[in-house]
Amino acid sequence: MRYDRLGSAANFDQLYDQRVRNAAFEWLASQCAVHGDVLPRRPLLEGGFEFQGRRIHLVGPQGIFKPRTMAVPLSITTTPAGPYNDAFGPEHFLRYRYRGDDVDHHENVGLRTAMAYHLPLVYFHGLLPGRYFAEWPVYVVGDSPETLTFSIEVDTRKMRPAAVPMQVRESAAARRETALRRQYVTVESRRRLHQQAFRERVLKAYRHQCALCRLRHEELLDAAHIIPDAEPEGEPEVRNGLALCRLHHAAFDRFFLGIRPDYTIQVRPAILLEEDGPTLRHAIQGLHGRRISLPRRHSDRPSPSSLSFRYDRFLEQAATL
C-alpha cells in the first residue's frame, strides 16, 4: 500500500475495509454486552476476532493501530496517564496526538488517509492499566501539523457504506447535519468518559466491593459521588467517591442513611423505627453505627470535608422527613 503525503491511498480495497470495520464494530458491541463498556486489553482486545479465516487484532504496541490485513488504521488508543480534559479541544473536538513529531510518519499518514476516505475508527480510552473505554465510530475530521494533532469526532452510527472521499458522498447540507450531530455526541462522549474513569478508579480503590455491605459482584456496584457531580465541589475524584451496591447507592442518594466524617454510618431515625421485612432490617437498619470499609491507600479514602458537606445535607433531610 502506498500513500501520498495527504493520505490518498493506492490500491485501496474499499469493500474489504468496510467489511472488516463493520465486523469489528459488531464484535465490540457483543463484547460490551458481556463485559460492560470497559474492556480488558488482555486477552480480549489484543486477541481480537476471526474474520475470513484470519485474526483481526484491535490494539497494538503503538496508539495508532492497523491490523496486518488492512491498509488503513482501525483504532487509536490513549494511555491511562493521559489527561482527559486536554483531549477535548475547542468546537467539541477530541484531540489526538501524532505519532512522534514526524508529520510524514506512516502512522500519521494512515490517519490522514482515514480522514480523506471518511473511514470510521475505534477510539480506546485508557482508564486504568489494561482497562479501556471503547468509542466507535469516530472520525478524523481535522489535521494540524502545527500542533501535531488530529481532530476527532464521535458519531452514533455503527455501520457505514463503502469508503469514498467525504466530499463525494455528502452534500453540504448533509455535512452540516452530520457536524451538528457529532458535536452533540462528542460532548456526551466526554461525559461518559469521565463517568467511566471515575467508576473504574473508585471500584479499584475499594477493591471492587460495596463500602457498606462488601458485596463483590461488580455488575451490581456503582461509583457514587459524595458531593453530587452537579455541585461545583463535586469533582470526579476518588476521594469524592464511594463504591456502593445499587441498593445502598439509592439509600445514600435518598438520605435513608448518611456517613459521618469519622466514617460511621447513620440511618435516618424514622427509618430505624420502621417495621418491614428482612431487607430493611438487615440491609439498612443493621448498618446503623457501623463503619464503612475504606480503601487501603489513605490518599484514596473519602475526604472528611466532603463527608461533612454531605452529612449536613443528610441531617437537614432527616429533620424534615
PDB file of C-alpha atoms in Angstrom:
ATOM      1  CA  MET A   1       0.000   0.000   0.000  1.00  0.00           C
ATOM      2  CA  ARG A   2       1.364   3.419  -0.981  1.00  0.00           C
ATOM      3  CA  TYR A   3       0.235   6.799   0.340  1.00  0.00           C
ATOM      4  CA  ASP A   4       0.932  10.306  -0.752  1.00  0.00           C
ATOM      5  CA  ARG A   5       1.660  12.927   1.895  1.00  0.00           C
ATOM      6  CA  LEU A   6      -2.016  13.922   2.204  1.00  0.00           C
ATOM      7  CA  GLY A   7      -3.145  10.365   2.762  1.00  0.00           C
ATOM      8  CA  SER A   8      -4.536   9.247  -0.578  1.00  0.00           C
ATOM      9  CA  ALA A   9      -4.044   5.501  -0.947  1.00  0.00           C
ATOM     10  CA  ALA A  10      -3.181   3.448  -3.993  1.00  0.00           C
ATOM     11  CA  ASN A  11      -4.775   0.011  -4.477  1.00  0.00           C
ATOM     12  CA  PHE A  12      -7.173   0.540  -1.580  1.00  0.00           C
ATOM     13  CA  ASP A  13      -9.713  -2.327  -1.313  1.00  0.00           C
ATOM     14  CA  GLN A  14     -12.677  -0.299  -0.101  1.00  0.00           C
ATOM     15  CA  LEU A  15     -15.134  -3.190   0.159  1.00  0.00           C
ATOM     16  CA  TYR A  16     -12.803  -5.343   2.257  1.00  0.00           C
ATOM     17  CA  ASP A  17     -12.018  -2.376   4.506  1.00  0.00           C
ATOM     18  CA  GLN A  18     -15.726  -1.722   5.055  1.00  0.00           C
ATOM     19  CA  ARG A  19     -16.400  -5.352   5.929  1.00  0.00           C
ATOM     20  CA  VAL A  20     -13.584  -5.553   8.467  1.00  0.00           C
ATOM     21  CA  ARG A  21     -14.635  -2.322  10.179  1.00  0.00           C
ATOM     22  CA  ASN A  22     -18.269  -3.391  10.386  1.00  0.00           C
ATOM     23  CA  ALA A  23     -17.212  -6.800  11.724  1.00  0.00           C
ATOM     24  CA  ALA A  24     -15.059  -5.057  14.343  1.00  0.00           C
ATOM     25  CA  PHE A  25     -17.981  -2.857  15.411  1.00  0.00           C
ATOM     26  CA  GLU A  26     -20.294  -5.864  15.691  1.00  0.00           C
ATOM     27  CA  TRP A  27     -17.702  -7.770  17.706  1.00  0.00           C
ATOM     28  CA  LEU A  28     -17.137  -4.833  20.052  1.00  0.00           C
ATOM     29  CA  ALA A  29     -20.881  -4.471  20.608  1.00  0.00           C
ATOM     30  CA  SER A  30     -21.114  -8.156  21.526  1.00  0.00           C
ATOM     31  CA  GLN A  31     -18.184  -7.869  23.945  1.00  0.00           C
ATOM     32  CA  CYS A  32     -19.630  -4.769  25.614  1.00  0.00           C
ATOM     33  CA  ALA A  33     -22.890  -6.676  26.092  1.00  0.00           C
ATOM     34  CA  VAL A  34     -20.924  -9.295  28.054  1.00  0.00           C
ATOM     35  CA  HIS A  35     -18.244  -7.237  29.815  1.00  0.00           C
ATOM     36  CA  GLY A  36     -19.789  -3.772  30.036  1.00  0.00           C
ATOM     37  CA  ASP A  37     -18.484  -0.566  28.495  1.00  0.00           C
ATOM     38  CA  VAL A  38     -14.938  -1.008  29.820  1.00  0.00           C
ATOM     39  CA  LEU A  39     -12.975  -3.795  28.148  1.00  0.00           C
ATOM     40  CA  PRO A  40      -9.754  -5.570  29.178  1.00  0.00           C
ATOM     41  CA  ARG A  41      -6.756  -5.241  26.894  1.00  0.00           C
ATOM     42  CA  ARG A  42      -5.667  -8.818  27.592  1.00  0.00           C
ATOM     43  CA  PRO A  43      -6.714 -11.219  26.310  1.00  0.00           C
ATOM     44  CA  LEU A  44      -9.732  -9.565  24.709  1.00  0.00           C
ATOM     45  CA  LEU A  45      -8.541  -6.576  22.667  1.00  0.00           C
ATOM     46  CA  GLU A  46      -5.115  -7.988  21.897  1.00  0.00           C
ATOM     47  CA  GLY A  47      -6.689 -11.311  20.916  1.00  0.00           C
ATOM     48  CA  GLY A  48      -9.331  -9.781  18.663  1.00  0.00           C
ATOM     49  CA  PHE A  49     -11.620 -11.844  16.457  1.00  0.00           C
ATOM     50  CA  GLU A  50     -11.605 -14.118  13.425  1.00  0.00           C
ATOM     51  CA  PHE A  51     -12.563 -12.664  10.049  1.00  0.00           C
ATOM     52  CA  GLN A  52     -12.487 -14.734   6.874  1.00  0.00           C
ATOM     53  CA  GLY A  53     -10.056 -17.158   8.470  1.00  0.00           C
ATOM     54  CA  ARG A  54      -7.641 -14.508   9.740  1.00  0.00           C
ATOM     55  CA  ARG A  55      -7.139 -12.987  13.165  1.00  0.00           C
ATOM     56  CA  ILE A  56      -8.004  -9.275  13.444  1.00  0.00           C
ATOM     57  CA  HIS A  57      -6.411  -7.616  16.464  1.00  0.00           C
ATOM     58  CA  LEU A  58      -7.875  -4.399  17.863  1.00  0.00           C
ATOM     59  CA  VAL A  59      -4.823  -2.835  19.528  1.00  0.00           C
ATOM     60  CA  GLY A  60      -1.061  -2.961  19.242  1.00  0.00           C
ATOM     61  CA  PRO A  61       2.041  -1.565  20.951  1.00  0.00           C
ATOM     62  CA  GLN A  62       1.511   1.909  19.468  1.00  0.00           C
ATOM     63  CA  GLY A  63      -1.517   4.169  19.783  1.00  0.00           C
ATOM     64  CA  ILE A  64      -2.350   4.209  16.067  1.00  0.00           C
ATOM     65  CA  PHE A  65      -3.036   0.609  15.107  1.00  0.00           C
ATOM     66  CA  LYS A  66      -3.505  -1.069  11.727  1.00  0.00           C
ATOM     67  CA  PRO A  67      -4.086  -4.840  11.514  1.00  0.00           C
ATOM     68  CA  ARG A  68      -1.850  -6.632   9.033  1.00  0.00           C
ATOM     69  CA  THR A  69      -4.735  -7.387   6.695  1.00  0.00           C
ATOM     70  CA  MET A  70      -5.813  -3.736   6.444  1.00  0.00           C
ATOM     71  CA  ALA A  71      -4.397  -0.778   4.552  1.00  0.00           C
ATOM     72  CA  VAL A  72      -5.596   1.985   6.899  1.00  0.00           C
ATOM     73  CA  PRO A  73      -5.639   2.181  10.728  1.00  0.00           C
ATOM     74  CA  LEU A  74      -8.580   0.584  12.539  1.00  0.00           C
ATOM     75  CA  SER A  75      -8.124   2.050  16.027  1.00  0.00           C
ATOM     76  CA  ILE A  76      -6.470   4.757  18.095  1.00  0.00           C
ATOM     77  CA  THR A  77      -5.605   4.391  21.774  1.00  0.00           C
ATOM     78  CA  THR A  78      -4.715   6.728  24.627  1.00  0.00           C
ATOM     79  CA  THR A  79      -2.845   5.698  27.763  1.00  0.00           C
ATOM     80  CA  PRO A  80      -4.368   5.730  31.260  1.00  0.00           C
ATOM     81  CA  ALA A  81      -1.990   8.544  32.216  1.00  0.00           C
ATOM     82  CA  GLY A  82      -3.463  10.813  29.541  1.00  0.00           C
ATOM     83  CA  PRO A  83      -5.307  13.957  30.761  1.00  0.00           C
ATOM     84  CA  TYR A  84      -8.986  13.633  29.824  1.00  0.00           C
ATOM     85  CA  ASN A  85      -9.767  17.354  29.685  1.00  0.00           C
ATOM     86  CA  ASP A  86      -6.818  18.032  27.403  1.00  0.00           C
ATOM     87  CA  ALA A  87      -8.221  15.525  24.908  1.00  0.00           C
ATOM     88  CA  PHE A  88     -11.127  17.870  24.200  1.00  0.00           C
ATOM     89  CA  GLY A  89     -10.302  20.935  22.207  1.00  0.00           C
ATOM     90  CA  PRO A  90     -12.453  23.824  21.025  1.00  0.00           C
ATOM     91  CA  GLU A  91     -15.581  23.196  18.964  1.00  0.00           C
ATOM     92  CA  HIS A  92     -16.180  19.940  20.849  1.00  0.00           C
ATOM     93  CA  PHE A  93     -13.460  18.010  19.029  1.00  0.00           C
ATOM     94  CA  LEU A  94     -11.262  15.399  20.623  1.00  0.00           C
ATOM     95  CA  ARG A  95      -7.562  15.925  20.044  1.00  0.00           C
ATOM     96  CA  TYR A  96      -5.285  13.030  19.207  1.00  0.00           C
ATOM     97  CA  ARG A  97      -1.525  13.455  19.187  1.00  0.00           C
ATOM     98  CA  TYR A  98       0.612  12.481  16.220  1.00  0.00           C
ATOM     99  CA  ARG A  99       2.934   9.530  16.459  1.00  0.00           C
ATOM    100  CA  GLY A 100       6.101  11.436  17.319  1.00  0.00           C
ATOM    101  CA  ASP A 101       6.877  14.744  15.627  1.00  0.00           C
ATOM    102  CA  ASP A 102       7.321  13.487  12.062  1.00  0.00           C
ATOM    103  CA  VAL A 103       4.350  14.727  10.052  1.00  0.00           C
ATOM    104  CA  ASP A 104       5.064  12.092   7.405  1.00  0.00           C
ATOM    105  CA  HIS A 105       5.395   9.116   9.744  1.00  0.00           C
ATOM    106  CA  HIS A 106       3.429   6.284   8.127  1.00  0.00           C
ATOM    107  CA  GLU A 107       1.023   6.042  11.090  1.00  0.00           C
ATOM    108  CA  ASN A 108       0.205   9.756  10.875  1.00  0.00           C
ATOM    109  CA  VAL A 109      -0.263   9.411   7.128  1.00  0.00           C
ATOM    110  CA  GLY A 110      -2.547   6.461   7.830  1.00  0.00           C
ATOM    111  CA  LEU A 111      -4.863   8.635   9.934  1.00  0.00           C
ATOM    112  CA  ARG A 112      -4.750  11.266   7.203  1.00  0.00           C
ATOM    113  CA  THR A 113      -5.945   8.559   4.814  1.00  0.00           C
ATOM    114  CA  ALA A 114      -8.776   7.675   7.189  1.00  0.00           C
ATOM    115  CA  MET A 115      -9.781  11.337   7.112  1.00  0.00           C
ATOM    116  CA  ALA A 116      -9.588  11.551   3.312  1.00  0.00           C
ATOM    117  CA  TYR A 117     -11.816   8.491   2.876  1.00  0.00           C
ATOM    118  CA  HIS A 118     -14.096   9.278   5.820  1.00  0.00           C
ATOM    119  CA  LEU A 119     -13.327   5.929   7.453  1.00  0.00           C
ATOM    120  CA  PRO A 120     -14.730   5.088  10.899  1.00  0.00           C
ATOM    121  CA  LEU A 121     -12.292   4.032  13.611  1.00  0.00           C
ATOM    122  CA  VAL A 122     -12.439   2.787  17.192  1.00  0.00           C
ATOM    123  CA  TYR A 123     -11.130   5.041  19.967  1.00  0.00           C
ATOM    124  CA  PHE A 124      -9.862   3.161  23.046  1.00  0.00           C
ATOM    125  CA  HIS A 125      -9.556   5.495  26.032  1.00  0.00           C
ATOM    126  CA  GLY A 126      -7.199   4.077  28.660  1.00  0.00           C
ATOM    127  CA  LEU A 127      -8.814   4.394  32.096  1.00  0.00           C
ATOM    128  CA  LEU A 128      -6.541   2.144  34.147  1.00  0.00           C
ATOM    129  CA  PRO A 129      -3.664  -0.100  33.075  1.00  0.00           C
ATOM    130  CA  GLY A 130      -5.216  -2.799  30.920  1.00  0.00           C
ATOM    131  CA  ARG A 131      -8.742  -1.281  31.017  1.00  0.00           C
ATOM    132  CA  TYR A 132     -10.186   0.656  28.067  1.00  0.00           C
ATOM    133  CA  PHE A 133     -13.406   2.508  27.335  1.00  0.00           C
ATOM    134  CA  ALA A 134     -14.272   1.937  23.677  1.00  0.00           C
ATOM    135  CA  GLU A 135     -15.970   4.542  21.472  1.00  0.00           C
ATOM    136  CA  TRP A 136     -16.990   3.840  17.909  1.00  0.00           C
ATOM    137  CA  PRO A 137     -17.354   5.011  15.259  1.00  0.00           C
ATOM    138  CA  VAL A 138     -15.065   8.005  15.494  1.00  0.00           C
ATOM    139  CA  TYR A 139     -13.826  10.043  12.536  1.00  0.00           C
ATOM    140  CA  VAL A 140     -10.707  12.056  11.848  1.00  0.00           C
ATOM    141  CA  VAL A 141     -12.072  15.436  10.767  1.00  0.00           C
ATOM    142  CA  GLY A 142      -9.059  17.718  11.064  1.00  0.00           C
ATOM    143  CA  ASP A 143      -5.273  17.704  10.847  1.00  0.00           C
ATOM    144  CA  SER A 144      -2.978  20.294  12.420  1.00  0.00           C
ATOM    145  CA  PRO A 145       0.714  19.769  11.602  1.00  0.00           C
ATOM    146  CA  GLU A 146       1.468  22.956  13.566  1.00  0.00           C
ATOM    147  CA  THR A 147       0.278  21.386  16.834  1.00  0.00           C
ATOM    148  CA  LEU A 148       0.956  17.769  15.787  1.00  0.00           C
ATOM    149  CA  THR A 149      -2.648  16.794  16.461  1.00  0.00           C
ATOM    150  CA  PHE A 150      -5.654  15.368  14.678  1.00  0.00           C
ATOM    151  CA  SER A 151      -9.216  16.439  15.429  1.00  0.00           C
ATOM    152  CA  ILE A 152     -11.589  13.562  16.171  1.00  0.00           C
ATOM    153  CA  GLU A 153     -15.382  13.446  16.340  1.00  0.00           C
ATOM    154  CA  VAL A 154     -17.620  10.712  17.722  1.00  0.00           C
ATOM    155  CA  ASP A 155     -20.724   9.578  15.852  1.00  0.00           C
ATOM    156  CA  THR A 156     -23.693   7.369  16.678  1.00  0.00           C
ATOM    157  CA  ARG A 157     -23.870   5.321  13.503  1.00  0.00           C
ATOM    158  CA  LYS A 158     -22.341   1.870  13.774  1.00  0.00           C
ATOM    159  CA  MET A 159     -22.319   0.840  10.097  1.00  0.00           C
ATOM    160  CA  ARG A 160     -21.064   2.760   7.082  1.00  0.00           C
ATOM    161  CA  PRO A 161     -21.317   2.371   3.295  1.00  0.00           C
ATOM    162  CA  ALA A 162     -18.214   1.616   1.279  1.00  0.00           C
ATOM    163  CA  ALA A 163     -15.398   4.121   1.715  1.00  0.00           C
ATOM    164  CA  VAL A 164     -15.267   7.024  -0.708  1.00  0.00           C
ATOM    165  CA  PRO A 165     -13.968  10.553  -0.189  1.00  0.00           C
ATOM    166  CA  MET A 166     -16.301  12.521   2.082  1.00  0.00           C
ATOM    167  CA  GLN A 167     -16.853  15.356  -0.365  1.00  0.00           C
ATOM    168  CA  VAL A 168     -18.215  12.890  -2.938  1.00  0.00           C
ATOM    169  CA  ARG A 169     -20.655  11.164  -0.606  1.00  0.00           C
ATOM    170  CA  GLU A 170     -22.290  14.037   1.286  1.00  0.00           C
ATOM    171  CA  SER A 171     -23.910  17.262   0.198  1.00  0.00           C
ATOM    172  CA  ALA A 172     -23.170  20.492   2.046  1.00  0.00           C
ATOM    173  CA  ALA A 173     -26.484  20.237   3.919  1.00  0.00           C
ATOM    174  CA  ALA A 174     -25.791  16.650   4.916  1.00  0.00           C
ATOM    175  CA  ARG A 175     -22.323  17.603   6.159  1.00  0.00           C
ATOM    176  CA  ARG A 176     -23.804  20.369   8.325  1.00  0.00           C
ATOM    177  CA  GLU A 177     -26.293  17.918   9.809  1.00  0.00           C
ATOM    178  CA  THR A 178     -23.512  15.425  10.440  1.00  0.00           C
ATOM    179  CA  ALA A 179     -21.338  18.080  12.104  1.00  0.00           C
ATOM    180  CA  LEU A 180     -24.122  19.168  14.472  1.00  0.00           C
ATOM    181  CA  ARG A 181     -24.932  15.586  15.429  1.00  0.00           C
ATOM    182  CA  ARG A 182     -21.300  14.777  16.087  1.00  0.00           C
ATOM    183  CA  GLN A 183     -20.784  17.871  18.216  1.00  0.00           C
ATOM    184  CA  TYR A 184     -23.570  16.698  20.491  1.00  0.00           C
ATOM    185  CA  VAL A 185     -22.381  13.085  20.537  1.00  0.00           C
ATOM    186  CA  THR A 186     -18.785  14.135  21.238  1.00  0.00           C
ATOM    187  CA  VAL A 187     -19.883  16.199  24.258  1.00  0.00           C
ATOM    188  CA  GLU A 188     -21.812  13.168  25.500  1.00  0.00           C
ATOM    189  CA  SER A 189     -18.681  11.106  24.921  1.00  0.00           C
ATOM    190  CA  ARG A 190     -16.725  13.348  27.273  1.00  0.00           C
ATOM    191  CA  ARG A 191     -19.405  12.909  29.945  1.00  0.00           C
ATOM    192  CA  ARG A 192     -19.366   9.117  29.592  1.00  0.00           C
ATOM    193  CA  LEU A 193     -15.581   9.056  29.610  1.00  0.00           C
ATOM    194  CA  HIS A 194     -15.422  10.965  32.884  1.00  0.00           C
ATOM    195  CA  GLN A 195     -18.086   8.707  34.399  1.00  0.00           C
ATOM    196  CA  GLN A 196     -16.316   5.531  33.355  1.00  0.00           C
ATOM    197  CA  ALA A 197     -12.912   6.779  34.517  1.00  0.00           C
ATOM    198  CA  PHE A 198     -14.400   7.754  37.880  1.00  0.00           C
ATOM    199  CA  ARG A 199     -16.116   4.377  38.253  1.00  0.00           C
ATOM    200  CA  GLU A 200     -13.022   2.362  37.389  1.00  0.00           C
ATOM    201  CA  ARG A 201     -10.805   4.247  39.819  1.00  0.00           C
ATOM    202  CA  VAL A 202     -13.298   4.218  42.678  1.00  0.00           C
ATOM    203  CA  LEU A 203     -14.055   0.500  42.338  1.00  0.00           C
ATOM    204  CA  LYS A 204     -10.348  -0.297  42.215  1.00  0.00           C
ATOM    205  CA  ALA A 205      -9.722   1.772  45.365  1.00  0.00           C
ATOM    206  CA  TYR A 206     -12.474  -0.114  47.217  1.00  0.00           C
ATOM    207  CA  ARG A 207     -11.240  -3.489  45.947  1.00  0.00           C
ATOM    208  CA  HIS A 208     -14.396  -3.955  43.890  1.00  0.00           C
ATOM    209  CA  GLN A 209     -16.735  -4.258  46.850  1.00  0.00           C
ATOM    210  CA  CYS A 210     -19.506  -2.159  48.379  1.00  0.00           C
ATOM    211  CA  ALA A 211     -18.169   0.099  51.145  1.00  0.00           C
ATOM    212  CA  LEU A 212     -21.266  -0.640  53.249  1.00  0.00           C
ATOM    213  CA  CYS A 213     -22.108  -4.326  52.745  1.00  0.00           C
ATOM    214  CA  ARG A 214     -18.977  -5.645  50.935  1.00  0.00           C
ATOM    215  CA  LEU A 215     -20.955  -7.095  48.036  1.00  0.00           C
ATOM    216  CA  ARG A 216     -18.395  -8.055  45.384  1.00  0.00           C
ATOM    217  CA  HIS A 217     -20.500  -8.513  42.250  1.00  0.00           C
ATOM    218  CA  GLU A 218     -19.128  -5.756  40.028  1.00  0.00           C
ATOM    219  CA  GLU A 219     -22.246  -5.773  37.847  1.00  0.00           C
ATOM    220  CA  LEU A 220     -24.201  -4.537  40.888  1.00  0.00           C
ATOM    221  CA  LEU A 221     -21.697  -1.877  42.001  1.00  0.00           C
ATOM    222  CA  ASP A 222     -21.714   1.861  41.316  1.00  0.00           C
ATOM    223  CA  ALA A 223     -19.272   4.677  41.947  1.00  0.00           C
ATOM    224  CA  ALA A 224     -21.310   7.158  43.996  1.00  0.00           C
ATOM    225  CA  HIS A 225     -20.370  10.809  44.388  1.00  0.00           C
ATOM    226  CA  ILE A 226     -20.215  12.058  47.971  1.00  0.00           C
ATOM    227  CA  ILE A 227     -20.734  15.647  46.876  1.00  0.00           C
ATOM    228  CA  PRO A 228     -23.042  15.325  43.839  1.00  0.00           C
ATOM    229  CA  ASP A 229     -21.394  15.990  40.492  1.00  0.00           C
ATOM    230  CA  ALA A 230     -23.915  18.775  39.853  1.00  0.00           C
ATOM    231  CA  GLU A 231     -22.308  20.764  42.684  1.00  0.00           C
ATOM    232  CA  PRO A 232     -19.229  22.921  41.978  1.00  0.00           C
ATOM    233  CA  GLU A 233     -17.227  20.862  44.501  1.00  0.00           C
ATOM    234  CA  GLY A 234     -18.451  17.543  43.092  1.00  0.00           C
ATOM    235  CA  GLU A 235     -15.249  16.583  41.318  1.00  0.00           C
ATOM    236  CA  PRO A 236     -14.894  13.101  39.772  1.00  0.00           C
ATOM    237  CA  GLU A 237     -12.035  12.194  42.111  1.00  0.00           C
ATOM    238  CA  VAL A 238     -11.600   9.025  44.157  1.00  0.00           C
ATOM    239  CA  ARG A 239     -11.717  10.989  47.431  1.00  0.00           C
ATOM    240  CA  ASN A 240     -15.164  12.235  46.441  1.00  0.00           C
ATOM    241  CA  GLY A 241     -16.369   8.720  45.678  1.00  0.00           C
ATOM    242  CA  LEU A 242     -17.752   5.615  47.343  1.00  0.00           C
ATOM    243  CA  ALA A 243     -18.132   2.145  45.887  1.00  0.00           C
ATOM    244  CA  LEU A 244     -21.735   1.211  46.662  1.00  0.00           C
ATOM    245  CA  CYS A 245     -24.076  -1.543  45.563  1.00  0.00           C
ATOM    246  CA  ARG A 246     -27.227  -0.404  43.781  1.00  0.00           C
ATOM    247  CA  LEU A 247     -29.357  -0.671  46.938  1.00  0.00           C
ATOM    248  CA  HIS A 248     -27.011   1.336  49.119  1.00  0.00           C
ATOM    249  CA  HIS A 249     -26.317   3.861  46.377  1.00  0.00           C
ATOM    250  CA  ALA A 250     -30.047   4.597  46.205  1.00  0.00           C
ATOM    251  CA  ALA A 251     -30.285   4.687  50.010  1.00  0.00           C
ATOM    252  CA  PHE A 252     -27.356   7.131  50.163  1.00  0.00           C
ATOM    253  CA  ASP A 253     -28.760   9.370  47.437  1.00  0.00           C
ATOM    254  CA  ARG A 254     -32.248   9.401  49.039  1.00  0.00           C
ATOM    255  CA  PHE A 255     -30.868  10.138  52.517  1.00  0.00           C
ATOM    256  CA  PHE A 256     -32.043   6.864  54.041  1.00  0.00           C
ATOM    257  CA  LEU A 257     -28.588   6.902  55.599  1.00  0.00           C
ATOM    258  CA  GLY A 258     -25.608   9.188  55.933  1.00  0.00           C
ATOM    259  CA  ILE A 259     -21.901   8.792  56.639  1.00  0.00           C
ATOM    260  CA  ARG A 260     -20.240  10.897  59.293  1.00  0.00           C
ATOM    261  CA  PRO A 261     -16.769  12.383  58.737  1.00  0.00           C
ATOM    262  CA  ASP A 262     -15.388   9.639  61.022  1.00  0.00           C
ATOM    263  CA  TYR A 263     -16.765   7.047  58.524  1.00  0.00           C
ATOM    264  CA  THR A 264     -19.621   5.906  60.782  1.00  0.00           C
ATOM    265  CA  ILE A 265     -22.954   5.070  59.154  1.00  0.00           C
ATOM    266  CA  GLN A 266     -26.048   6.802  60.500  1.00  0.00           C
ATOM    267  CA  VAL A 267     -29.503   5.586  59.462  1.00  0.00           C
ATOM    268  CA  ARG A 268     -32.291   8.149  59.407  1.00  0.00           C
ATOM    269  CA  PRO A 269     -34.233   7.965  62.705  1.00  0.00           C
ATOM    270  CA  ALA A 270     -37.588   7.487  61.002  1.00  0.00           C
ATOM    271  CA  ILE A 271     -36.195   4.546  59.026  1.00  0.00           C
ATOM    272  CA  LEU A 272     -34.886   2.947  62.226  1.00  0.00           C
ATOM    273  CA  LEU A 273     -38.433   2.948  63.613  1.00  0.00           C
ATOM    274  CA  GLU A 274     -39.995   1.271  60.584  1.00  0.00           C
ATOM    275  CA  GLU A 275     -41.001  -2.365  60.635  1.00  0.00           C
ATOM    276  CA  ASP A 276     -40.706  -4.319  57.408  1.00  0.00           C
ATOM    277  CA  GLY A 277     -39.093  -7.443  56.011  1.00  0.00           C
ATOM    278  CA  PRO A 278     -35.539  -8.750  56.329  1.00  0.00           C
ATOM    279  CA  THR A 279     -34.112  -6.477  53.623  1.00  0.00           C
ATOM    280  CA  LEU A 280     -34.898  -3.327  55.579  1.00  0.00           C
ATOM    281  CA  ARG A 281     -33.845  -4.902  58.866  1.00  0.00           C
ATOM    282  CA  HIS A 282     -30.512  -6.321  57.736  1.00  0.00           C
ATOM    283  CA  ALA A 283     -29.505  -4.245  54.693  1.00  0.00           C
ATOM    284  CA  ILE A 284     -30.436  -0.786  56.044  1.00  0.00           C
ATOM    285  CA  GLN A 285     -31.210  -0.720  59.762  1.00  0.00           C
ATOM    286  CA  GLY A 286     -28.419  -3.176  60.551  1.00  0.00           C
ATOM    287  CA  LEU A 287     -25.810  -0.734  59.228  1.00  0.00           C
ATOM    288  CA  HIS A 288     -26.537   1.899  61.874  1.00  0.00           C
ATOM    289  CA  GLY A 289     -23.412   2.687  63.888  1.00  0.00           C
ATOM    290  CA  ARG A 290     -21.073   0.580  61.748  1.00  0.00           C
ATOM    291  CA  ARG A 291     -18.037   1.962  59.934  1.00  0.00           C
ATOM    292  CA  ILE A 292     -17.666   1.764  56.194  1.00  0.00           C
ATOM    293  CA  SER A 293     -14.928  -0.291  54.552  1.00  0.00           C
ATOM    294  CA  LEU A 294     -12.107   2.001  53.465  1.00  0.00           C
ATOM    295  CA  PRO A 295      -9.519   1.910  50.677  1.00  0.00           C
ATOM    296  CA  ARG A 296      -6.089   0.704  51.750  1.00  0.00           C
ATOM    297  CA  ARG A 297      -4.405   3.850  50.453  1.00  0.00           C
ATOM    298  CA  HIS A 298      -5.044   6.828  52.709  1.00  0.00           C
ATOM    299  CA  SER A 299      -4.955   9.135  49.698  1.00  0.00           C
ATOM    300  CA  ASP A 300      -7.992   7.300  48.272  1.00  0.00           C
ATOM    301  CA  ARG A 301     -10.113   7.495  51.412  1.00  0.00           C
ATOM    302  CA  PRO A 302     -13.170   9.773  51.457  1.00  0.00           C
ATOM    303  CA  SER A 303     -12.377  13.391  52.154  1.00  0.00           C
ATOM    304  CA  PRO A 304     -13.674  14.337  55.640  1.00  0.00           C
ATOM    305  CA  SER A 305     -14.727  17.730  54.297  1.00  0.00           C
ATOM    306  CA  SER A 306     -16.759  16.074  51.536  1.00  0.00           C
ATOM    307  CA  LEU A 307     -18.367  13.708  54.033  1.00  0.00           C
ATOM    308  CA  SER A 308     -19.120  16.642  56.342  1.00  0.00           C
ATOM    309  CA  PHE A 309     -20.778  18.528  53.474  1.00  0.00           C
ATOM    310  CA  ARG A 310     -22.931  15.535  52.610  1.00  0.00           C
ATOM    311  CA  TYR A 311     -23.681  14.622  56.232  1.00  0.00           C
ATOM    312  CA  ASP A 312     -25.007  18.134  56.888  1.00  0.00           C
ATOM    313  CA  ARG A 313     -27.389  17.603  53.967  1.00  0.00           C
ATOM    314  CA  PHE A 314     -28.419  14.274  55.480  1.00  0.00           C
ATOM    315  CA  LEU A 315     -29.201  15.902  58.838  1.00  0.00           C
ATOM    316  CA  GLU A 316     -31.261  18.594  57.124  1.00  0.00           C
ATOM    317  CA  GLN A 317     -33.276  15.982  55.255  1.00  0.00           C
ATOM    318  CA  ALA A 318     -33.656  13.743  58.309  1.00  0.00           C
ATOM    319  CA  ALA A 319     -35.160  16.636  60.256  1.00  0.00           C
ATOM    320  CA  THR A 320     -37.904  17.119  57.672  1.00  0.00           C
ATOM    321  CA  LEU A 321     -38.775  13.503  56.840  1.00  0.00           C
TER     322      LEU A 321
END
